[in-house]
Amino acid sequence: MIIYGSVVSPFVRKLLGFLGEKGIAFELKGVGIGDPDPGFRAASPLGKMPAMDDDGFLLADSSAIIQYIEAKYPEPALIPADPQERGRVIWWEEFGDTVFAACSGKMFFNRIVAPKFLGREGDLAAAALAESEELPKLLAYLESAIPASGFLVGDRLTLADLAVASPLMNFRHCGACIDPATHPKIAAWSEAILSRPSMAPWIEKEERMMAKVLG
């Protein structure tokens, strides 16, 4: 299996953690925004990352790939069969992908991707607004929602944890780290998820890369 994407993408990061928790061997082929790599373009005609080539089966979008992987490799189950728990996992993935990652994207793209990778000025006002207006509300909600189990759904790791923890790395790159005094549950939960063996090696690689980019 080949996965196309960049380790700084929260969607790629989520998928890499998911594959790691499943114990599935894969090769990560690094690609960037607008990358002309023919394998990537064949798997993702719209240039959306991550993309996958699983022995000739091509698919793009992290959620689509994860549904495929869960169906093909059902154990260990990271999307519960219980209707209520499954619904909550789907909700948290949606929150991570379309709300949390969108907020981090406004900050990460405008402060880092645009100037460092694309060579143009980002919209710093939009980044500042996302940090001052959007992020506090999202963190307050997440802090209130993390249960005593230490996992977002049930008493074990699910896709929900991977999907919501992944964007936190992009906030961190922008200097918006989680304050344990203000958000103790998020701090403890995210540290536990991001330090798992499925995630930690990719986080370390990502941090080394970002240290070079940011000087």
Short mmCIF file of C-alpha atoms in Angstrom, two decimals:
data_model
loop_
_atom_site.label_atom_id
_atom_site.label_comp_id
_atom_site.label_asym_id
_atom_site.label_seq_id
_atom_site.Cartn_x
_atom_site.Cartn_y
_atom_site.Cartn_z
CA MET A 1 0.00 0.00 0.00
CA ILE A 2 1.22 3.47 -0.92
CA ILE A 3 -0.07 6.58 0.85
CA TYR A 4 0.51 9.94 -0.82
CA GLY A 5 0.59 13.01 1.39
CA SER A 6 2.50 15.30 3.72
CA VAL A 7 3.03 14.64 7.42
CA VAL A 8 2.04 18.24 8.20
CA SER A 9 -1.50 17.65 6.95
CA PRO A 10 -3.96 16.82 9.74
CA PHE A 11 -5.84 14.55 7.35
CA VAL A 12 -2.69 12.61 6.44
CA ARG A 13 -1.69 12.50 10.10
CA LYS A 14 -5.07 11.03 11.04
CA LEU A 15 -4.75 8.35 8.36
CA LEU A 16 -1.19 7.42 9.34
CA GLY A 17 -2.28 6.95 12.93
CA PHE A 18 -5.26 4.89 11.81
CA LEU A 19 -3.07 2.59 9.70
CA GLY A 20 -0.60 2.27 12.56
CA GLU A 21 -3.31 1.26 15.01
CA LYS A 22 -4.49 -1.34 12.50
CA GLY A 23 -0.95 -2.69 12.11
CA ILE A 24 -1.05 -2.25 8.33
CA ALA A 25 2.23 -1.90 6.47
CA PHE A 26 2.42 0.98 4.01
CA GLU A 27 4.83 3.29 2.25
CA LEU A 28 4.38 7.04 2.67
CA LYS A 29 5.28 8.94 -0.48
CA GLY A 30 5.64 12.60 0.34
CA VAL A 31 3.80 15.05 -1.91
CA GLY A 32 2.94 18.71 -1.53
CA ILE A 33 0.21 21.08 -2.65
CA GLY A 34 -0.26 20.85 -6.41
CA ASP A 35 2.34 18.09 -6.68
CA PRO A 36 2.58 16.74 -10.25
CA ASP A 37 3.65 13.24 -9.14
CA PRO A 38 1.86 10.96 -11.64
CA GLY A 39 1.04 8.30 -9.06
CA PHE A 40 -0.50 10.88 -6.77
CA ARG A 41 -2.45 12.49 -9.59
CA ALA A 42 -3.79 9.13 -10.73
CA ALA A 43 -4.98 8.36 -7.20
CA SER A 44 -6.25 11.88 -6.60
CA PRO A 45 -7.29 13.68 -9.80
CA LEU A 46 -8.30 16.76 -7.79
CA GLY A 47 -4.96 16.87 -5.98
CA LYS A 48 -6.57 16.13 -2.61
CA MET A 49 -4.38 14.50 0.04
CA PRO A 50 -4.07 11.91 1.33
CA ALA A 51 -4.45 9.51 -1.54
CA MET A 52 -3.92 5.76 -1.65
CA ASP A 53 -2.81 3.07 -4.05
CA ASP A 54 -3.69 -0.31 -2.56
CA ASP A 55 -2.44 -2.80 -5.12
CA GLY A 56 -3.98 -0.79 -7.93
CA PHE A 57 -7.09 0.37 -6.10
CA LEU A 58 -6.88 4.15 -6.09
CA LEU A 59 -8.72 6.40 -3.66
CA ALA A 60 -8.42 9.92 -2.25
CA ASP A 61 -9.71 11.70 0.87
CA SER A 62 -8.85 10.55 4.39
CA SER A 63 -12.41 9.69 5.41
CA ALA A 64 -13.04 7.63 2.27
CA ILE A 65 -9.75 5.77 2.69
CA ILE A 66 -10.45 5.10 6.37
CA GLN A 67 -13.89 3.65 5.61
CA TYR A 68 -12.28 1.39 3.00
CA ILE A 69 -9.56 0.28 5.42
CA GLU A 70 -12.05 -0.37 8.24
CA ALA A 71 -14.15 -2.56 5.93
CA LYS A 72 -11.15 -4.46 4.59
CA TYR A 73 -9.35 -4.82 7.93
CA PRO A 74 -12.08 -4.84 10.60
CA GLU A 75 -9.80 -5.73 13.51
CA PRO A 76 -9.03 -3.98 15.71
CA ALA A 77 -12.25 -2.04 15.22
CA LEU A 78 -11.64 1.70 15.33
CA ILE A 79 -15.20 2.56 14.22
CA PRO A 80 -17.61 0.93 16.70
CA ALA A 81 -20.48 -1.30 15.62
CA ASP A 82 -22.74 0.00 18.37
CA PRO A 83 -25.10 2.50 16.67
CA GLN A 84 -24.75 5.24 19.27
CA GLU A 85 -20.99 4.96 19.55
CA ARG A 86 -20.61 4.82 15.77
CA GLY A 87 -22.69 7.97 15.44
CA ARG A 88 -20.51 9.75 17.99
CA VAL A 89 -17.33 8.66 16.24
CA ILE A 90 -18.65 9.98 12.93
CA TRP A 91 -19.56 13.27 14.63
CA TRP A 92 -16.09 13.66 16.16
CA GLU A 93 -14.39 12.92 12.86
CA GLU A 94 -16.59 15.57 11.26
CA PHE A 95 -15.67 17.99 14.04
CA GLY A 96 -11.98 17.23 13.58
CA ASP A 97 -12.04 17.48 9.80
CA THR A 98 -14.40 20.34 9.08
CA VAL A 99 -14.34 22.51 12.20
CA PHE A 100 -11.13 21.96 14.15
CA ALA A 101 -8.91 21.45 11.10
CA ALA A 102 -10.56 24.40 9.34
CA CYS A 103 -9.61 26.68 12.22
CA SER A 104 -6.06 25.34 12.38
CA GLY A 105 -5.85 25.63 8.60
CA LYS A 106 -6.54 29.35 8.67
CA MET A 107 -3.65 29.80 11.07
CA PHE A 108 -1.25 27.24 9.62
CA PHE A 109 -1.79 28.15 5.97
CA ASN A 110 -1.54 31.90 6.40
CA ARG A 111 1.35 31.88 8.87
CA ILE A 112 3.42 28.99 7.55
CA VAL A 113 2.31 27.39 4.29
CA ALA A 114 1.87 30.60 2.28
CA PRO A 115 5.15 32.31 3.24
CA LYS A 116 7.36 29.25 3.77
CA PHE A 117 6.13 26.83 1.10
CA LEU A 118 4.40 28.97 -1.51
CA GLY A 119 6.57 32.08 -1.30
CA ARG A 120 3.74 34.54 -0.83
CA GLU A 121 2.22 36.54 1.97
CA GLY A 122 -0.56 34.95 3.98
CA ASP A 123 -3.64 36.61 5.38
CA LEU A 124 -2.35 37.27 8.88
CA ALA A 125 -5.56 39.04 9.89
CA ALA A 126 -7.58 35.91 9.12
CA ALA A 127 -5.11 33.81 11.10
CA ALA A 128 -5.30 36.15 14.08
CA LEU A 129 -9.09 36.16 13.98
CA ALA A 130 -9.20 32.36 13.91
CA GLU A 131 -6.92 32.21 16.94
CA SER A 132 -8.72 34.87 18.96
CA GLU A 133 -12.35 34.20 18.05
CA GLU A 134 -12.75 30.61 16.81
CA LEU A 135 -10.14 28.60 18.69
CA PRO A 136 -11.16 29.50 22.29
CA LYS A 137 -14.74 28.36 21.67
CA LEU A 138 -13.61 25.08 20.12
CA LEU A 139 -11.19 24.34 22.94
CA ALA A 140 -13.83 25.15 25.55
CA TYR A 141 -16.22 22.71 23.91
CA LEU A 142 -13.60 19.97 23.62
CA GLU A 143 -12.45 20.46 27.21
CA SER A 144 -16.03 20.00 28.41
CA ALA A 145 -16.59 16.92 26.24
CA ILE A 146 -13.60 14.72 27.09
CA PRO A 147 -14.92 11.98 29.41
CA ALA A 148 -13.22 10.46 32.43
CA SER A 149 -12.22 7.42 30.34
CA GLY A 150 -9.63 9.53 28.51
CA PHE A 151 -11.12 8.59 25.15
CA LEU A 152 -13.71 10.57 23.23
CA VAL A 153 -15.99 7.59 22.62
CA GLY A 154 -16.30 4.61 24.94
CA ASP A 155 -13.39 3.38 27.00
CA ARG A 156 -10.87 2.75 24.21
CA LEU A 157 -9.19 4.42 21.29
CA THR A 158 -11.34 5.06 18.22
CA LEU A 159 -11.10 7.06 15.03
CA ALA A 160 -12.60 9.96 17.01
CA ASP A 161 -9.42 10.41 19.05
CA LEU A 162 -7.14 10.32 16.01
CA ALA A 163 -9.31 12.73 14.04
CA VAL A 164 -9.58 15.37 16.75
CA ALA A 165 -6.01 15.13 18.08
CA SER A 166 -4.42 15.45 14.64
CA PRO A 167 -5.19 19.18 14.03
CA LEU A 168 -3.62 20.05 17.39
CA MET A 169 -0.19 19.62 15.83
CA ASN A 170 -0.94 22.38 13.33
CA PHE A 171 -2.01 24.69 16.14
CA ARG A 172 1.24 23.84 17.90
CA HIS A 173 3.33 24.75 14.87
CA CYS A 174 1.64 28.16 14.93
CA GLY A 175 2.54 28.70 18.57
CA ALA A 176 -0.98 28.00 19.86
CA CYS A 177 -0.06 25.25 22.30
CA ILE A 178 -2.52 23.80 24.78
CA ASP A 179 -2.14 25.35 28.24
CA PRO A 180 -2.49 22.57 30.83
CA ALA A 181 -3.67 25.11 33.39
CA THR A 182 -6.54 26.28 31.17
CA HIS A 183 -7.37 23.02 29.39
CA PRO A 184 -6.04 20.19 31.57
CA LYS A 185 -8.21 17.48 30.01
CA ILE A 186 -7.20 18.39 26.45
CA ALA A 187 -3.55 18.55 27.45
CA ALA A 188 -3.56 15.09 29.05
CA TRP A 189 -5.75 13.49 26.38
CA SER A 190 -3.82 14.91 23.41
CA GLU A 191 -0.46 13.98 24.92
CA ALA A 192 -1.67 10.39 25.37
CA ILE A 193 -2.99 10.14 21.80
CA LEU A 194 -0.11 11.86 20.01
CA SER A 195 2.50 9.84 21.91
CA ARG A 196 1.03 6.48 20.91
CA PRO A 197 3.39 4.27 18.85
CA SER A 198 1.12 4.74 15.84
CA MET A 199 1.58 8.51 15.93
CA ALA A 200 4.84 9.35 17.72
CA PRO A 201 7.33 8.49 14.90
CA TRP A 202 5.41 10.66 12.43
CA ILE A 203 5.17 13.49 14.96
CA GLU A 204 8.93 13.36 15.50
CA LYS A 205 9.58 13.43 11.76
CA GLU A 206 7.16 16.30 11.34
CA GLU A 207 8.73 18.33 14.15
CA ARG A 208 12.21 17.89 12.64
CA MET A 209 10.94 19.06 9.27
CA MET A 210 9.13 22.05 10.73
CA ALA A 211 12.20 23.04 12.75
CA LYS A 212 14.11 23.33 9.47
CA VAL A 213 11.32 25.22 7.74
CA LEU A 214 10.85 27.70 10.56
CA GLY A 215 14.59 28.11 11.13
#
